[in-house]
Amino acid sequence: MRPKSENQNLSTTSSSSISDAPSSTSIDPIFLILRILPFSFLRPPRLRLKIPTFTLPSPMTVYALVLLTYFMVVSGIVYDVIVEPPGIGSTQDRVTGSVRPVVFLPGRVNGQYIIEGLSSGFMFVMGGIGIVLMDLALDRNRAKSVKLSYASAGITSVVIAYMMSMLFIRIKIPAYLR
Amino acid sequence: MVGKVEPVNGNVKSGSNQSTPAATQAATLKSDLLNSLSLKSLKLKTKQQELLIRVSILCLVYVLAFMTRLFSVLRYESMIHEFDPYFNYRTTLFLTQKGFYEFWNWFDYESWYPLGRIVGGTLYPGLMVTAAIIYWVLRFLRFAVHIREVCVLTAPFFASNTTLVAYFFGKEIWDSGAGLVAAALIAICPGYISRSVAGSYDNEGVAIFALLLTFYLFVKAVNTGSLAWALASAFGYFYMVSAWGGYVFIINLIPLYVLVLLITGRYSMRLYVAYNCMYVVGMLLAMQIRFVGFQHVQSGEHMAAMGVFFLMQVFYFLDWVKHLLSDTKLFQAFLRITVTCAVGVGAIALGVGTASGYISPWTGRFYSLLDPTYAKDHIPIIASVSEHQPTAWSSFMFDFHILLFLFPAGLYFCFKRLTDATIFIVMYGLTSMYFAGVMVRLILVATPAVCLISAIAVSATIKNLTLLVRAKNKAVSSGSSRGTSSAKGSSKGLIDHSQPFQRNGAIVLLLGAFYLLSKYATHCTWVTSEAYSSPSIVLSARGAHGNRIIFDDYREAYFWLRQNTPPDAKVMSWWDYGYQITAMGNRTVIVDNNTWNNTHIATVGRAMSSYEDEAFEIMRSLDVDYVLVVFGGVTGYSSDDINKFLWMVRIGGGVFPVIKEPDYLVNGEYRVDKGAAPKMLNCLMYKLSYYRFGELTTEYGKPPGYDRARGVEIGNKDIKLEYLEEAFTTSNWIVRIYKVKPPNNRW
């Protein structure tokens, strides 16, 4: 009951109170002091400022951010930060003595160099985006050439990503599928 | 169904009555057989055909999930694997022999000598009680099984049940096709198989089933708003709390999900009912587990759930006030004041609770998930476990294969169709993938989410492709004159005059999708067979001629201990082997895998890394009779105590500053050959591992004393033991047991 009666009282005085709410009928002591001390001789400029409102981003924006974090996690960035492997390994050729780079850390399943992690993560994300492009090619009312290019880009992305991932894992683990 | 077959037979019989009787009978028999075998003659409606297909797929997936986990049982024998399952087996044995009250009140004096362990209050009983119930049910039905067989096969059984839950969950999130694909994917996914093979009798085998069940019941409760489903999810949560310490993930993910729903403006009465019921009843039920106790109101890890609970009450209150007020501007002011006050009061309460110590801070194990560098610097025991290392890309690839491609695609489909259920699965997938990146062991928790989201991608893509293949037929039959059908065709993006090209393209893509899925099945079976089916207690290697050689040294040593030592003998070893020694050797140990007392472990580490006389003093103070070390120099076994030795030094040095790690290294390098540090060459661990090893030739063409695991010739070959004597060395020198000699007589 109480909120309703307050509502009725306030609705009659609402027009007057809300229209000049900032100035004359305020009981805030700090506001009154401020009105006297600096602002009796200083004139605040007229600005058009709005309190920033919080709007939610669109789902596809969030999806783009999610894809970025997925790329970082799947490339093994936590492993890179904690174990601090080199960016790329090196081995010395016995015969000539020259230093050759080694891209894939051999011998262990749970170990990597930084660059090999990033390139594998990129392949995974490319495969995912390929499937997304294939779906975009089917589901929209777009120009036929655009749909065709989406479809072909999607199919080639998936094929390349799968083949490269298989190649990477075969280089890293020589006994794979044998 | 049989009734429907008969009229067809009757027609055939009547029609063929005119020909010769013998040929007629043969013909009728053949046609009877064919008719009863073909599906069409059963005259099922489409819905019933679909139900039959679905049920048969689920049955096949159920059997598949069980069968693929049986590799090690078929290769070796039905035994318990690894280290932790031996403790679980021992407690289950105790439960079935002595009953529930003895189990609940059990004080174990055979481990952590002289401290003992209150087993009833320091374990998660869900797994043991589950296996005991299955055992009692089978016994009641007069199947005379041994408890060991039940323990070995519990995990595959629950994996099969998980596939069923995954089907229902997929049906809830997307549709039944996605549910079927999810069940099939999760049945063979190596990320789940690694911790649920037959023989791996560990908490995770049951806990993943409980986790997925709780999540499914909660999402069902949010979708329907029914009190019954919310209560069921509370009981699912209780089962999860009783099964595994990872329940903290549930009690933090669900509040986070509720928070995200509130922020995106999806507050509804269904959410209110579901979360309140689940939180309150679940919390009360969780407090029944002694190991958890009052943590739900006292520990920092559970405070998020309580905060969101209060926030939900504030939302409900504001909704009620909004319903009563009709002035929106006043309501906006009221809203701002109330939200500020509520957040302020909550922050003050949290601050007071943390400062006064009532709310304990996050424990090290879970804090290291949020800040992965914490364990490396501060808690060497956590950092030393190999399963706690961060994940490299190849571990992801090994455990997920093409699901890594399908996961981002599935996320896209979820973001396209945002509902309460898809928001949940997206959050579960993202948080669990982050934690899987921090710790290899947590790939297990991410597996159900990855399988479900990938199933959405597979289902949606295949649906699109099959629509392309099938819609072509409709457009061809109806022609381009009908406006409606061509409009339907163009809404799917099809244009009539390129029909055959698109149809063939869709068929090719469908074949490609099936090819990828078959490669996934091949990969999963290969990984299961090669990598995840080894019992760890029995080692195997390929001999010179390609034949398989089996090293059963561990069980040989534990059986020797059981038969040849006095029953009250105390065995000192590194904590890895504690559970196995107590379970199989039946002897008291000093430290075991529970690792609850860091100082006790540091004492053992100090004893292993000191000179023999100092170590003898420590061993006398602990009443040690036998010392057990694991040595891989003869076989090339690389997980032996010499390779783990630096961790013993670090853990010991963390409590006793007398032990300094640089004393054992040469120029920062860890060596055991001639150039090794003198403290290394004379410490107890070195002496016990290499005693009499200097006389042994291990490899053709190498000098005696060549260590095959390190690849060097050892430095100190002439080892004399003063306070210990050798008791037993196994046939391949993997486990070596020494007896501690009593002190000399004074005069």
GROMACS .gro file of N, CA, C and O in nm, chain B residues 382-419:
model
  152
  560ILE      N    1   5.294  -2.952  -0.606
  560ILE     CA    2   5.195  -2.944  -0.712
  560ILE      C    3   5.264  -2.934  -0.847
  560ILE      O    4   5.222  -2.991  -0.946
  561ALA      N    5   5.375  -2.858  -0.851
  561ALA     CA    6   5.442  -2.838  -0.979
  561ALA      C    7   5.510  -2.964  -1.028
  561ALA      O    8   5.540  -2.975  -1.146
  562SER      N    9   5.538  -3.060  -0.938
  562SER     CA   10   5.617  -3.176  -0.981
  562SER      C   11   5.532  -3.282  -1.047
  562SER      O   12   5.585  -3.369  -1.113
  563VAL      N   13   5.401  -3.279  -1.029
  563VAL     CA   14   5.319  -3.385  -1.087
  563VAL      C   15   5.310  -3.364  -1.236
  563VAL      O   16   5.282  -3.255  -1.284
  564SER      N   17   5.335  -3.471  -1.311
  564SER     CA   18   5.344  -3.452  -1.456
  564SER      C   19   5.209  -3.417  -1.518
  564SER      O   20   5.204  -3.357  -1.623
  565GLU      N   21   5.101  -3.458  -1.450
  565GLU     CA   22   4.970  -3.427  -1.507
  565GLU      C   23   4.934  -3.282  -1.488
  565GLU      O   24   4.834  -3.237  -1.543
  566HIS      N   25   5.008  -3.210  -1.404
  566HIS     CA   26   4.970  -3.072  -1.377
  566HIS      C   27   5.043  -2.975  -1.468
  566HIS      O   28   5.033  -2.855  -1.449
  567GLN      N   29   5.121  -3.025  -1.563
  567GLN     CA   30   5.192  -2.934  -1.652
  567GLN      C   31   5.094  -2.869  -1.748
  567GLN      O   32   4.990  -2.925  -1.779
  568PRO      N   33   5.127  -2.749  -1.796
  568PRO     CA   34   5.040  -2.687  -1.896
  568PRO      C   35   5.040  -2.767  -2.026
  568PRO      O   36   5.127  -2.849  -2.048
  569THR      N   37   4.943  -2.737  -2.109
  569THR     CA   38   4.917  -2.820  -2.226
  569THR      C   39   4.981  -2.762  -2.350
  569THR      O   40   4.969  -2.644  -2.377
  570ALA      N   41   5.045  -2.848  -2.428
  570ALA     CA   42   5.098  -2.806  -2.557
  570ALA      C   43   4.999  -2.844  -2.667
  570ALA      O   44   4.908  -2.924  -2.645
  571TRP      N   45   5.017  -2.792  -2.787
  571TRP     CA   46   4.918  -2.812  -2.893
  571TRP      C   47   4.903  -2.958  -2.929
  571TRP      O   48   4.795  -3.004  -2.967
  572SER      N   49   5.011  -3.036  -2.916
  572SER     CA   50   5.004  -3.175  -2.957
  572SER      C   51   4.920  -3.258  -2.862
  572SER      O   52   4.857  -3.355  -2.905
  573SER      N   53   4.916  -3.219  -2.734
  573SER     CA   54   4.826  -3.290  -2.643
  573SER      C   55   4.682  -3.265  -2.682
  573SER      O   56   4.599  -3.356  -2.678
  574PHE      N   57   4.652  -3.140  -2.720
  574PHE     CA   58   4.517  -3.110  -2.767
  574PHE      C   59   4.483  -3.195  -2.889
  574PHE      O   60   4.376  -3.254  -2.898
  575MET      N   61   4.577  -3.201  -2.985
  575MET     CA   62   4.552  -3.273  -3.109
  575MET      C   63   4.533  -3.420  -3.082
  575MET      O   64   4.443  -3.484  -3.136
  576PHE      N   65   4.614  -3.475  -2.993
  576PHE     CA   66   4.606  -3.616  -2.958
  576PHE      C   67   4.471  -3.649  -2.900
  576PHE      O   68   4.412  -3.753  -2.930
  577ASP      N   69   4.422  -3.560  -2.813
  577ASP     CA   70   4.301  -3.592  -2.739
  577ASP      C   71   4.175  -3.552  -2.810
  577ASP      O   72   4.068  -3.598  -2.773
  578PHE      N   73   4.183  -3.464  -2.909
  578PHE     CA   74   4.059  -3.417  -2.971
  578PHE      C   75   4.051  -3.440  -3.121
  578PHE      O   76   3.941  -3.452  -3.174
  579HIS      N   77   4.162  -3.441  -3.193
  579HIS     CA   78   4.163  -3.460  -3.339
  579HIS      C   79   4.071  -3.359  -3.408
  579HIS      O   80   4.083  -3.241  -3.382
  580ILE      N   81   3.976  -3.404  -3.491
  580ILE     CA   82   3.902  -3.304  -3.568
  580ILE      C   83   3.804  -3.223  -3.484
  580ILE      O   84   3.750  -3.123  -3.532
  581LEU      N   85   3.781  -3.262  -3.358
  581LEU     CA   86   3.692  -3.181  -3.275
  581LEU      C   87   3.750  -3.040  -3.257
  581LEU      O   88   3.676  -2.947  -3.229
  582LEU      N   89   3.882  -3.025  -3.273
  582LEU     CA   90   3.941  -2.892  -3.264
  582LEU      C   91   3.897  -2.802  -3.378
  582LEU      O   92   3.894  -2.680  -3.361
  583PHE      N   93   3.865  -2.860  -3.495
  583PHE     CA   94   3.810  -2.779  -3.604
  583PHE      C   95   3.663  -2.751  -3.581
  583PHE      O   96   3.614  -2.642  -3.609
  584LEU      N   97   3.593  -2.853  -3.532
  584LEU     CA   98   3.448  -2.839  -3.520
  584LEU      C   99   3.408  -2.750  -3.404
  584LEU      O  100   3.297  -2.700  -3.403
  585PHE      N  101   3.498  -2.733  -3.306
  585PHE     CA  102   3.463  -2.653  -3.188
  585PHE      C  103   3.434  -2.507  -3.224
  585PHE      O  104   3.329  -2.455  -3.187
  586PRO      N  105   3.520  -2.436  -3.299
  586PRO     CA  106   3.485  -2.297  -3.332
  586PRO      C  107   3.361  -2.290  -3.422
  586PRO      O  108   3.280  -2.197  -3.407
  587ALA      N  109   3.344  -2.390  -3.511
  587ALA     CA  110   3.225  -2.388  -3.596
  587ALA      C  111   3.099  -2.405  -3.513
  587ALA      O  112   2.998  -2.337  -3.534
  588GLY      N  113   3.106  -2.496  -3.414
  588GLY     CA  114   2.991  -2.515  -3.326
  588GLY      C  115   2.960  -2.392  -3.245
  588GLY      O  116   2.843  -2.358  -3.220
  589LEU      N  117   3.066  -2.321  -3.201
  589LEU     CA  118   3.044  -2.196  -3.128
  589LEU      C  119   2.971  -2.096  -3.214
  589LEU      O  120   2.882  -2.025  -3.167
  590TYR      N  121   3.007  -2.093  -3.347
  590TYR     CA  122   2.938  -2.001  -3.438
  590TYR      C  123   2.789  -2.033  -3.444
  590TYR      O  124   2.705  -1.944  -3.436
  591PHE      N  125   2.756  -2.164  -3.458
  591PHE     CA  126   2.615  -2.199  -3.464
  591PHE      C  127   2.543  -2.163  -3.335
  591PHE      O  128   2.428  -2.119  -3.337
  592CYS      N  129   2.610  -2.181  -3.221
  592CYS     CA  130   2.548  -2.146  -3.094
  592CYS      C  131   2.523  -1.997  -3.084
  592CYS      O  132   2.419  -1.952  -3.035
  593PHE      N  133   2.621  -1.917  -3.133
  593PHE     CA  134   2.603  -1.773  -3.127
  593PHE      C  135   2.495  -1.727  -3.223
  593PHE      O  136   2.431  -1.624  -3.202
  594LYS      N  137   2.473  -1.805  -3.328
  594LYS     CA  138   2.367  -1.766  -3.421
  594LYS      C  139   2.230  -1.786  -3.358
  594LYS      O  140   2.139  -1.707  -3.379
  595ARG      N  141   2.216  -1.894  -3.281
  595ARG     CA  142   2.086  -1.922  -3.220
  595ARG      C  143   2.104  -1.920  -3.069
  595ARG      O  144   2.123  -2.023  -3.007
  596LEU      N  145   2.097  -1.800  -3.009
  596LEU     CA  146   2.125  -1.786  -2.867
  596LEU      C  147   1.999  -1.817  -2.786
  596LEU      O  148   1.900  -1.747  -2.797
  597THR      N  149   2.005  -1.925  -2.707
  597THR     CA  150   1.898  -1.951  -2.611
  597THR      C  151   1.965  -1.971  -2.477
  597THR      O  152   2.087  -1.972  -2.466
   0.00000   0.00000   0.00000
